[in-house]
mmCIF file of C-alpha atoms in Angstrom:
data_model
loop_
_atom_site.group_PDB
_atom_site.id
_atom_site.type_symbol
_atom_site.label_atom_id
_atom_site.label_comp_id
_atom_site.label_asym_id
_atom_site.label_seq_id
_atom_site.Cartn_x
_atom_site.Cartn_y
_atom_site.Cartn_z
ATOM 1 C CA MET A 1 78.568 14.250 188.433
ATOM 2 C CA ALA A 2 80.599 11.192 189.336
ATOM 3 C CA GLY A 3 80.224 8.187 187.095
ATOM 4 C CA PRO A 4 78.872 4.819 188.212
ATOM 5 C CA GLN A 5 81.050 2.894 190.606
ATOM 6 C CA PHE A 6 81.898 -0.802 190.520
ATOM 7 C CA ALA A 7 79.272 -3.212 191.821
ATOM 8 C CA PRO A 8 79.666 -4.079 195.503
ATOM 9 C CA SER A 9 83.151 -5.516 196.011
ATOM 10 C CA ALA A 10 83.581 -5.933 192.240
ATOM 11 C CA GLY A 11 86.688 -3.778 192.154
ATOM 12 C CA ALA A 12 88.399 -6.134 194.570
ATOM 13 C CA LEU A 13 86.986 -9.361 193.147
ATOM 14 C CA ALA A 14 89.394 -11.952 191.815
ATOM 15 C CA LEU A 15 87.949 -12.844 188.432
ATOM 16 C CA VAL A 16 87.851 -16.180 186.626
ATOM 17 C CA ASP A 17 88.440 -15.498 182.932
ATOM 18 C CA HIS A 18 86.816 -18.585 181.480
ATOM 19 C CA HIS A 19 87.913 -17.959 177.883
ATOM 20 C CA CYS A 20 91.063 -16.187 176.713
ATOM 21 C CA HIS A 21 94.276 -16.640 174.757
ATOM 22 C CA SER A 22 97.918 -15.949 175.514
ATOM 23 C CA VAL A 23 99.818 -12.767 174.686
ATOM 24 C CA VAL A 24 102.892 -11.635 172.779
ATOM 25 C CA ALA A 25 105.622 -10.520 175.159
ATOM 26 C CA ALA A 26 108.011 -9.364 172.415
ATOM 27 C CA GLU A 27 108.249 -5.808 171.130
ATOM 28 C CA LEU A 28 105.517 -4.938 168.661
ATOM 29 C CA ALA A 29 105.656 -2.268 165.985
ATOM 30 C CA ASP A 30 103.009 0.402 166.487
ATOM 31 C CA ASP A 31 100.997 -0.749 163.478
ATOM 32 C CA ALA A 32 101.134 -4.367 164.614
ATOM 33 C CA LEU A 33 99.948 -3.449 168.097
ATOM 34 C CA ALA A 34 97.118 -1.317 166.728
ATOM 35 C CA GLY A 35 96.154 -4.171 164.414
ATOM 36 C CA LEU A 36 95.379 -6.334 167.434
ATOM 37 C CA LEU A 37 92.724 -3.814 168.499
ATOM 38 C CA THR A 38 90.403 -4.991 165.759
ATOM 39 C CA GLU A 39 88.936 -8.307 164.633
ATOM 40 C CA SER A 40 89.862 -7.428 161.056
ATOM 41 C CA ASP A 41 92.917 -9.089 159.542
ATOM 42 C CA ARG A 42 93.203 -6.326 156.907
ATOM 43 C CA PRO A 43 95.148 -3.067 157.110
ATOM 44 C CA PRO A 44 92.997 -0.114 158.169
ATOM 45 C CA ALA A 45 91.489 2.158 155.538
ATOM 46 C CA PRO A 46 93.580 5.226 154.650
ATOM 47 C CA GLY A 47 93.329 7.865 157.346
ATOM 48 C CA CYS A 48 91.843 5.436 159.883
ATOM 49 C CA SER A 49 93.329 3.888 163.023
ATOM 50 C CA PRO A 50 92.075 1.012 165.219
ATOM 51 C CA PHE A 51 92.579 3.371 168.156
ATOM 52 C CA ASP A 52 89.689 5.451 166.779
ATOM 53 C CA SER A 53 87.066 2.975 167.983
ATOM 54 C CA ALA A 54 85.119 2.123 171.112
ATOM 55 C CA LEU A 55 87.801 -0.435 171.981
ATOM 56 C CA GLY A 56 90.535 2.123 171.320
ATOM 57 C CA LEU A 57 88.847 4.539 173.709
ATOM 58 C CA ALA A 58 88.643 1.790 176.327
ATOM 59 C CA VAL A 59 92.357 1.026 175.960
ATOM 60 C CA ARG A 60 93.195 4.712 176.401
ATOM 61 C CA ARG A 61 90.868 4.912 179.386
ATOM 62 C CA TRP A 62 92.141 1.967 181.418
ATOM 63 C CA CYS A 63 95.720 1.236 180.328
ATOM 64 C CA PRO A 64 97.757 4.485 180.451
ATOM 65 C CA PRO A 65 97.574 4.887 184.271
ATOM 66 C CA VAL A 66 99.125 1.432 184.685
ATOM 67 C CA LEU A 67 102.099 2.591 182.608
ATOM 68 C CA GLY A 68 102.416 5.930 184.409
ATOM 69 C CA LEU A 69 100.364 8.157 182.107
ATOM 70 C CA PRO A 70 97.048 9.919 182.678
ATOM 71 C CA ALA A 71 93.858 8.232 181.538
ATOM 72 C CA HIS A 72 92.912 9.073 177.950
ATOM 73 C CA ALA A 73 96.505 9.862 177.003
ATOM 74 C CA PRO A 74 96.835 10.173 173.211
ATOM 75 C CA ALA A 75 97.600 6.931 171.436
ATOM 76 C CA ALA A 76 100.999 8.207 170.269
ATOM 77 C CA ASP A 77 102.001 9.048 173.861
ATOM 78 C CA TYR A 78 100.812 5.667 175.072
ATOM 79 C CA LEU A 79 102.772 3.786 172.412
ATOM 80 C CA ALA A 80 105.890 5.826 173.158
ATOM 81 C CA ARG A 81 105.613 5.090 176.876
ATOM 82 C CA ARG A 82 105.128 1.392 176.151
ATOM 83 C CA ARG A 83 108.331 1.352 174.086
ATOM 84 C CA GLU A 84 110.162 3.253 176.814
ATOM 85 C CA LEU A 85 109.234 0.676 179.449
ATOM 86 C CA GLY A 86 109.872 -2.263 177.140
ATOM 87 C CA ALA A 87 107.459 -5.026 176.202
ATOM 88 C CA ALA A 88 108.312 -7.268 179.157
ATOM 89 C CA GLU A 89 107.690 -4.568 181.766
ATOM 90 C CA ALA A 90 104.536 -3.294 180.075
ATOM 91 C CA THR A 91 103.195 -6.828 179.809
ATOM 92 C CA ALA A 92 103.907 -7.569 183.456
ATOM 93 C CA ARG A 93 102.229 -4.352 184.630
ATOM 94 C CA LEU A 94 99.145 -4.739 182.472
ATOM 95 C CA LEU A 95 98.566 -8.396 183.321
ATOM 96 C CA ALA A 96 99.073 -7.842 187.037
ATOM 97 C CA ALA A 97 96.671 -4.899 187.024
ATOM 98 C CA ALA A 98 93.924 -7.069 185.540
ATOM 99 C CA GLY A 99 93.594 -8.811 188.922
ATOM 100 C CA LEU A 100 92.740 -12.229 187.522
ATOM 101 C CA ASP A 101 92.554 -15.276 189.739
ATOM 102 C CA THR A 102 92.243 -17.937 187.018
ATOM 103 C CA CYS A 103 92.550 -17.973 183.225
ATOM 104 C CA LEU A 104 91.174 -20.738 181.012
ATOM 105 C CA VAL A 105 93.283 -20.431 177.872
ATOM 106 C CA ASP A 106 92.360 -21.629 174.387
ATOM 107 C CA THR A 107 95.618 -23.020 173.018
ATOM 108 C CA GLY A 108 94.393 -23.302 169.428
ATOM 109 C CA LEU A 109 96.189 -20.051 168.562
ATOM 110 C CA THR A 110 99.957 -19.954 168.994
ATOM 111 C CA ALA A 111 100.951 -16.622 167.433
ATOM 112 C CA ALA A 112 99.724 -13.044 166.998
ATOM 113 C CA ALA A 113 101.070 -10.438 164.566
ATOM 114 C CA GLY A 114 103.500 -13.116 163.398
ATOM 115 C CA LEU A 115 105.075 -13.506 166.854
ATOM 116 C CA PRO A 116 104.765 -16.448 169.264
ATOM 117 C CA LEU A 117 102.423 -16.290 172.227
ATOM 118 C CA LEU A 118 103.718 -16.891 175.732
ATOM 119 C CA PRO A 119 103.595 -20.529 176.861
ATOM 120 C CA LEU A 120 100.985 -21.170 179.532
ATOM 121 C CA GLY A 121 103.513 -21.342 182.367
ATOM 122 C CA GLU A 122 104.994 -17.964 181.489
ATOM 123 C CA LEU A 123 101.532 -16.432 181.088
ATOM 124 C CA ALA A 124 100.588 -17.707 184.545
ATOM 125 C CA GLU A 125 103.724 -16.214 186.067
ATOM 126 C CA ALA A 126 103.255 -12.847 184.373
ATOM 127 C CA ALA A 127 99.564 -12.624 185.296
ATOM 128 C CA GLY A 128 99.964 -13.983 188.807
ATOM 129 C CA ALA A 129 97.046 -16.281 188.007
ATOM 130 C CA SER A 130 96.258 -19.953 187.812
ATOM 131 C CA VAL A 131 96.154 -21.011 184.144
ATOM 132 C CA ARG A 132 94.313 -24.026 182.700
ATOM 133 C CA GLU A 133 94.010 -25.209 179.120
ATOM 134 C CA VAL A 134 91.010 -25.226 176.794
ATOM 135 C CA VAL A 135 91.589 -27.598 173.853
ATOM 136 C CA ARG A 136 90.474 -26.474 170.398
ATOM 137 C CA LEU A 137 88.583 -29.243 168.659
ATOM 138 C CA GLU A 138 89.388 -28.463 165.039
ATOM 139 C CA THR A 139 93.106 -27.998 165.757
ATOM 140 C CA VAL A 140 93.283 -31.480 167.265
ATOM 141 C CA ALA A 141 91.444 -33.002 164.302
ATOM 142 C CA GLU A 142 93.676 -31.321 161.724
ATOM 143 C CA ARG A 143 96.705 -33.071 163.214
ATOM 144 C CA VAL A 144 95.208 -36.537 162.698
ATOM 145 C CA THR A 145 96.831 -38.360 159.779
ATOM 146 C CA ALA A 146 94.985 -41.702 159.936
ATOM 147 C CA GLY A 147 93.440 -43.217 156.838
ATOM 148 C CA ALA A 148 89.820 -42.575 155.995
ATOM 149 C CA GLU A 149 88.487 -45.788 157.573
ATOM 150 C CA ASP A 150 90.375 -45.106 160.800
ATOM 151 C CA TRP A 151 89.749 -41.364 160.878
ATOM 152 C CA PRO A 152 86.646 -41.363 163.145
ATOM 153 C CA ARG A 153 88.349 -43.557 165.742
ATOM 154 C CA ALA A 154 91.662 -41.713 165.531
ATOM 155 C CA VAL A 155 89.996 -38.325 165.993
ATOM 156 C CA ALA A 156 88.109 -39.513 169.059
ATOM 157 C CA GLU A 157 91.280 -40.925 170.586
ATOM 158 C CA ALA A 158 93.299 -37.792 169.795
ATOM 159 C CA LEU A 159 90.666 -35.544 171.354
ATOM 160 C CA ALA A 160 90.344 -37.693 174.460
ATOM 161 C CA GLU A 161 94.115 -37.590 174.913
ATOM 162 C CA ALA A 162 94.376 -33.842 174.314
ATOM 163 C CA ALA A 163 91.465 -33.040 176.625
ATOM 164 C CA GLY A 164 92.635 -35.330 179.405
ATOM 165 C CA GLY A 165 94.340 -32.501 181.286
ATOM 166 C CA ALA A 166 92.110 -29.674 180.054
ATOM 167 C CA VAL A 167 89.080 -27.978 181.601
ATOM 168 C CA ALA A 168 87.046 -27.660 178.372
ATOM 169 C CA VAL A 169 86.929 -28.279 174.639
ATOM 170 C CA LYS A 170 86.216 -25.428 172.206
ATOM 171 C CA SER A 171 84.787 -25.478 168.691
ATOM 172 C CA VAL A 172 85.169 -22.816 165.997
ATOM 173 C CA LEU A 173 82.468 -24.359 163.833
ATOM 174 C CA ALA A 174 81.050 -20.857 163.339
ATOM 175 C CA TYR A 175 84.165 -19.922 161.360
ATOM 176 C CA ARG A 176 84.445 -23.123 159.381
ATOM 177 C CA HIS A 177 80.876 -23.615 158.149
ATOM 178 C CA GLY A 178 78.377 -21.892 160.437
ATOM 179 C CA LEU A 179 76.346 -22.945 163.456
ATOM 180 C CA ALA A 180 73.412 -24.608 161.686
ATOM 181 C CA ALA A 181 74.448 -28.068 162.879
ATOM 182 C CA PRO A 182 71.887 -30.815 162.188
ATOM 183 C CA ALA A 183 70.437 -32.764 165.075
ATOM 184 C CA GLU A 184 71.438 -36.090 163.525
ATOM 185 C CA ARG A 185 74.951 -37.489 163.689
ATOM 186 C CA PRO A 186 76.495 -37.955 160.235
ATOM 187 C CA ALA A 187 76.488 -41.545 159.008
ATOM 188 C CA ARG A 188 79.826 -43.309 159.392
ATOM 189 C CA SER A 189 79.933 -43.980 155.635
ATOM 190 C CA ALA A 190 79.569 -40.269 154.924
ATOM 191 C CA VAL A 191 82.308 -39.422 157.433
ATOM 192 C CA VAL A 192 84.703 -41.973 155.927
ATOM 193 C CA ALA A 193 83.999 -40.686 152.413
ATOM 194 C CA ALA A 194 84.565 -37.071 153.476
ATOM 195 C CA ALA A 195 87.756 -38.019 155.320
ATOM 196 C CA GLY A 196 89.028 -39.784 152.213
ATOM 197 C CA ALA A 197 88.317 -36.751 150.053
ATOM 198 C CA ARG A 198 90.126 -34.507 152.499
ATOM 199 C CA LEU A 199 93.158 -36.801 152.636
ATOM 200 C CA ARG A 200 93.354 -36.881 148.859
ATOM 201 C CA GLY A 201 93.204 -33.103 148.764
ATOM 202 C CA GLY A 202 96.134 -32.619 151.130
ATOM 203 C CA PRO A 203 96.454 -31.275 154.689
ATOM 204 C CA GLU A 204 94.266 -28.201 154.455
ATOM 205 C CA ARG A 205 92.127 -26.493 157.042
ATOM 206 C CA LEU A 206 89.142 -28.623 157.947
ATOM 207 C CA THR A 207 85.977 -27.113 156.443
ATOM 208 C CA ASP A 208 83.927 -30.076 155.216
ATOM 209 C CA PRO A 209 80.513 -29.866 156.943
ATOM 210 C CA VAL A 210 80.223 -33.639 157.344
ATOM 211 C CA LEU A 211 83.574 -33.821 159.141
ATOM 212 C CA LEU A 212 82.833 -30.714 161.201
ATOM 213 C CA HIS A 213 79.484 -32.056 162.382
ATOM 214 C CA HIS A 214 81.061 -35.428 163.140
ATOM 215 C CA LEU A 215 83.703 -33.601 165.172
ATOM 216 C CA LEU A 216 81.045 -31.731 167.110
ATOM 217 C CA TRP A 217 79.365 -34.991 168.106
ATOM 218 C CA THR A 218 82.740 -36.532 168.883
ATOM 219 C CA ALA A 219 83.354 -33.613 171.231
ATOM 220 C CA VAL A 220 80.006 -34.249 172.919
ATOM 221 C CA ASP A 221 80.977 -37.895 173.484
ATOM 222 C CA VAL A 222 84.451 -37.056 174.810
ATOM 223 C CA CYS A 223 83.184 -34.227 177.005
ATOM 224 C CA ALA A 224 80.480 -36.489 178.439
ATOM 225 C CA GLU A 225 83.095 -39.119 179.242
ATOM 226 C CA LEU A 226 85.518 -36.629 180.832
ATOM 227 C CA GLY A 227 82.922 -34.368 182.449
ATOM 228 C CA LEU A 228 83.968 -31.264 180.484
ATOM 229 C CA PRO A 229 81.992 -28.344 179.023
ATOM 230 C CA LEU A 230 82.027 -27.654 175.292
ATOM 231 C CA GLN A 231 82.626 -24.018 174.325
ATOM 232 C CA LEU A 232 81.361 -22.682 170.979
ATOM 233 C CA HIS A 233 82.337 -19.436 169.297
ATOM 234 C CA THR A 234 79.225 -17.465 168.342
ATOM 235 C CA GLY A 235 78.661 -13.944 167.072
ATOM 236 C CA PHE A 236 81.184 -11.567 165.572
ATOM 237 C CA GLY A 237 84.785 -12.313 164.701
ATOM 238 C CA ASP A 238 87.315 -11.723 161.944
ATOM 239 C CA PRO A 239 86.453 -11.572 158.214
ATOM 240 C CA ASP A 240 86.880 -15.343 157.923
ATOM 241 C CA LEU A 241 83.441 -15.580 159.521
ATOM 242 C CA THR A 242 80.061 -14.967 157.847
ATOM 243 C CA LEU A 243 78.159 -13.196 160.586
ATOM 244 C CA HIS A 244 74.604 -14.418 160.051
ATOM 245 C CA ARG A 245 75.849 -18.020 160.172
ATOM 246 C CA ALA A 246 77.248 -17.381 163.649
ATOM 247 C CA ASP A 247 73.842 -16.659 165.220
ATOM 248 C CA PRO A 248 73.676 -19.000 168.258
ATOM 249 C CA SER A 249 69.956 -19.619 167.716
ATOM 250 C CA LEU A 250 71.013 -21.750 164.719
ATOM 251 C CA LEU A 251 72.261 -24.275 167.270
ATOM 252 C CA ALA A 252 68.790 -24.960 168.681
ATOM 253 C CA ASP A 253 68.306 -28.333 166.960
ATOM 254 C CA PHE A 254 71.763 -29.490 168.000
ATOM 255 C CA VAL A 255 71.194 -28.280 171.573
ATOM 256 C CA ARG A 256 67.995 -30.330 171.805
ATOM 257 C CA ALA A 257 69.697 -33.412 170.380
ATOM 258 C CA ALA A 258 72.758 -33.118 172.638
ATOM 259 C CA GLU A 259 70.748 -32.364 175.786
ATOM 260 C CA PRO A 260 70.516 -36.009 176.971
ATOM 261 C CA SER A 261 74.340 -36.142 177.143
ATOM 262 C CA GLY A 262 74.295 -33.544 179.921
ATOM 263 C CA VAL A 263 77.324 -31.806 178.397
ATOM 264 C CA PRO A 264 77.289 -28.065 179.203
ATOM 265 C CA LEU A 265 77.383 -25.939 176.050
ATOM 266 C CA VAL A 266 78.992 -22.524 176.572
ATOM 267 C CA LEU A 267 78.191 -19.831 173.993
ATOM 268 C CA LEU A 268 81.068 -17.379 173.669
ATOM 269 C CA HIS A 269 80.834 -13.648 172.804
ATOM 270 C CA CYS A 270 77.449 -13.835 171.030
ATOM 271 C CA TYR A 271 77.169 -10.155 169.955
ATOM 272 C CA PRO A 272 75.107 -8.963 168.114
ATOM 273 C CA TYR A 273 73.063 -12.079 168.870
ATOM 274 C CA HIS A 274 73.469 -11.795 172.631
ATOM 275 C CA ARG A 275 69.712 -11.777 173.192
ATOM 276 C CA GLN A 276 69.369 -15.021 171.238
ATOM 277 C CA ALA A 277 72.123 -16.533 173.385
ATOM 278 C CA ALA A 278 70.350 -15.343 176.519
ATOM 279 C CA TRP A 279 67.155 -17.040 175.347
ATOM 280 C CA LEU A 280 68.990 -20.315 174.737
ATOM 281 C CA ALA A 281 70.522 -20.130 178.214
ATOM 282 C CA GLN A 282 67.073 -19.597 179.721
ATOM 283 C CA ALA A 283 65.348 -22.273 177.651
ATOM 284 C CA PHE A 284 67.881 -25.110 177.912
ATOM 285 C CA PRO A 285 69.499 -26.272 181.177
ATOM 286 C CA THR A 286 72.718 -27.282 179.408
ATOM 287 C CA VAL A 287 73.345 -23.882 177.766
ATOM 288 C CA HIS A 288 75.512 -21.178 179.346
ATOM 289 C CA THR A 289 76.728 -17.922 177.841
ATOM 290 C CA ASP A 290 79.146 -15.042 178.237
ATOM 291 C CA LEU A 291 79.723 -11.513 176.975
ATOM 292 C CA GLY A 292 83.405 -12.077 176.233
ATOM 293 C CA LEU A 293 85.238 -9.664 174.007
ATOM 294 C CA THR A 294 81.955 -7.827 173.409
ATOM 295 C CA ALA A 295 82.495 -6.038 176.739
ATOM 296 C CA SER A 296 85.728 -4.573 175.404
ATOM 297 C CA TYR A 297 84.629 -3.844 171.852
ATOM 298 C CA THR A 298 81.427 -2.025 172.816
ATOM 299 C CA GLY A 299 83.327 0.432 175.032
ATOM 300 C CA PRO A 300 80.961 2.977 176.606
ATOM 301 C CA GLN A 301 77.949 0.795 175.738
ATOM 302 C CA VAL A 302 79.061 -2.162 177.839
ATOM 303 C CA ALA A 303 76.456 -1.641 180.572
ATOM 304 C CA ALA A 304 73.654 -1.449 178.008
ATOM 305 C CA VAL A 305 74.716 -4.647 176.242
ATOM 306 C CA LEU A 306 75.233 -6.466 179.528
ATOM 307 C CA GLY A 307 71.748 -5.363 180.598
ATOM 308 C CA GLU A 308 70.310 -6.759 177.360
ATOM 309 C CA MET A 309 71.884 -10.144 178.097
ATOM 310 C CA LEU A 310 70.509 -10.156 181.629
ATOM 311 C CA GLU A 311 66.983 -9.477 180.374
ATOM 312 C CA LEU A 312 66.687 -13.238 179.856
ATOM 313 C CA ALA A 313 69.906 -14.992 180.820
ATOM 314 C CA PRO A 314 69.673 -16.676 184.232
ATOM 315 C CA PHE A 315 72.173 -15.139 186.623
ATOM 316 C CA GLY A 316 73.731 -18.560 187.186
ATOM 317 C CA LYS A 317 74.325 -19.039 183.456
ATOM 318 C CA LEU A 318 76.329 -15.912 182.535
ATOM 319 C CA LEU A 319 80.124 -16.078 182.822
ATOM 320 C CA PHE A 320 82.901 -13.501 182.652
ATOM 321 C CA SER A 321 85.638 -13.687 180.037
ATOM 322 C CA THR A 322 87.932 -11.282 178.217
ATOM 323 C CA ASP A 323 88.789 -13.332 175.095
ATOM 324 C CA ALA A 324 92.068 -11.408 175.311
ATOM 325 C CA TYR A 325 94.441 -12.349 172.508
ATOM 326 C CA GLY A 326 97.898 -11.095 171.681
ATOM 327 C CA LEU A 327 97.891 -7.911 173.754
ATOM 328 C CA PRO A 328 98.096 -7.783 177.563
ATOM 329 C CA GLU A 329 96.056 -4.584 177.250
ATOM 330 C CA LEU A 330 93.058 -6.712 176.316
ATOM 331 C CA PHE A 331 93.171 -8.556 179.640
ATOM 332 C CA LEU A 332 93.131 -5.292 181.565
ATOM 333 C CA VAL A 333 90.494 -3.668 179.354
ATOM 334 C CA GLY A 334 88.306 -6.767 179.545
ATOM 335 C CA THR A 335 88.363 -6.867 183.330
ATOM 336 C CA CYS A 336 87.877 -3.100 183.749
ATOM 337 C CA GLN A 337 85.053 -2.946 181.237
ATOM 338 C CA PHE A 338 83.288 -5.841 182.930
ATOM 339 C CA ARG A 339 83.669 -4.366 186.401
ATOM 340 C CA TYR A 340 82.601 -0.927 185.241
ATOM 341 C CA GLY A 341 79.706 -2.146 183.097
ATOM 342 C CA LEU A 342 78.284 -4.467 185.718
ATOM 343 C CA GLY A 343 78.733 -1.806 188.381
ATOM 344 C CA ALA A 344 76.882 0.790 186.295
ATOM 345 C CA LEU A 345 74.068 -1.643 185.549
ATOM 346 C CA LEU A 346 73.591 -2.755 189.146
ATOM 347 C CA ASP A 347 73.804 0.824 190.416
ATOM 348 C CA ARG A 348 70.841 1.599 188.181
ATOM 349 C CA TRP A 349 68.936 -1.506 189.255
ATOM 350 C CA GLN A 350 69.379 -0.571 192.903
ATOM 351 C CA ALA A 351 68.410 3.063 192.268
ATOM 352 C CA ASP A 352 65.228 1.790 190.622
ATOM 353 C CA SER A 353 64.588 -0.622 193.549
ATOM 354 C CA ALA A 354 64.867 -3.526 191.089
ATOM 355 C CA CYS A 355 67.275 -5.333 193.413
ATOM 356 C CA SER A 356 68.850 -4.976 196.828
ATOM 357 C CA ALA A 357 72.506 -4.400 197.637
ATOM 358 C CA ALA A 358 72.699 -8.050 198.702
ATOM 359 C CA ASP A 359 71.241 -9.131 195.349
ATOM 360 C CA ALA A 360 73.823 -7.029 193.504
ATOM 361 C CA GLU A 361 76.637 -8.500 195.607
ATOM 362 C CA ARG A 362 75.529 -12.057 194.896
ATOM 363 C CA LEU A 363 74.968 -11.467 191.169
ATOM 364 C CA THR A 364 78.420 -9.917 190.870
ATOM 365 C CA ARG A 365 80.101 -12.877 192.504
ATOM 366 C CA LEU A 366 78.192 -15.375 190.386
ATOM 367 C CA ILE A 367 79.130 -13.807 187.060
ATOM 368 C CA ALA A 368 82.664 -12.812 188.024
ATOM 369 C CA ALA A 369 83.838 -16.193 189.240
ATOM 370 C CA ASP A 370 81.426 -18.536 190.982
ATOM 371 C CA ASN A 371 79.550 -19.672 187.864
ATOM 372 C CA ALA A 372 82.840 -20.560 186.160
ATOM 373 C CA ARG A 373 84.159 -22.358 189.230
ATOM 374 C CA ARG A 374 81.019 -24.487 189.347
ATOM 375 C CA LEU A 375 80.848 -25.154 185.603
ATOM 376 C CA TYR A 376 84.518 -26.071 185.146
ATOM 377 C CA ALA A 377 84.938 -27.726 188.572
ATOM 378 C CA LEU A 378 87.763 -25.345 189.483
#
């Protein structure tokens, strides 16, 4: 029996990837490439390979035909073919095959596997896509060297300058302390004291909860002034993150407090808390969500997880993204998984008379691109 097809016109749709990163165009050792197929920053356990995963299966499903191999080619054959073509050619083929119209790129990461990521202009050329920047909040703040008394003002000015040409600001609060942000803004005296302690301790990664929560409110102010959305990492990630602290429902108090600003809050990835994210998107007008890298990492289960998000998430609030990072394969896998998963889901909805073909067409276009174009004023 033939498998589910793409949703109406989804195969031909130009997608807006509203959250991703750049890629390494240099040659990668096999182990380094495989290491980018997992969120772990540790070597695999003895006898294990990142290719032996749902994401690994998805890579072997979608990527080999683009490089001239049959689908599901063994990982060793795929890696050999990639080396034969060369990194530049493989990157160009994989990015072009993703069929992206626009990429909104988080520039907070500049390297993968110890190698530099392509600058935005080169990524745009290789992908044949329009590329816009998403500014990472904590990265901007860590570059500020002002004294403690001036730190709050200097951070606000630095963020406003950095975000002036961007389409969004992103926070990785989930990694640094967790998402349980209080509704109240930290007192200025507490911020100055925390900034002084950090300056005395040297230029380390910013993890102080007072400074992080001040930054979050600073981002709300700057985004309100510039008319930008604020993206927040939620759900799973690398071992630097404590998973239960990345549950997006922990943001509920902050969401209520920030609601009068009108700043759109975009919850990224969300899994395994995607149902909580869907509830927030339904309950609060300012909250939007996406499936992100979850679509790639869940492999054959993508349609089921996407269906769980759409149990509650308003169709105008769910956005497509790949969260591709380091490997061009992750752009192609992200787009193919999304197209396939949404197609399978909407095929079933239509077979069950839950929606019409016109409904499926409209829903596809909303999630694939139109919601992002509206939200980011593209």
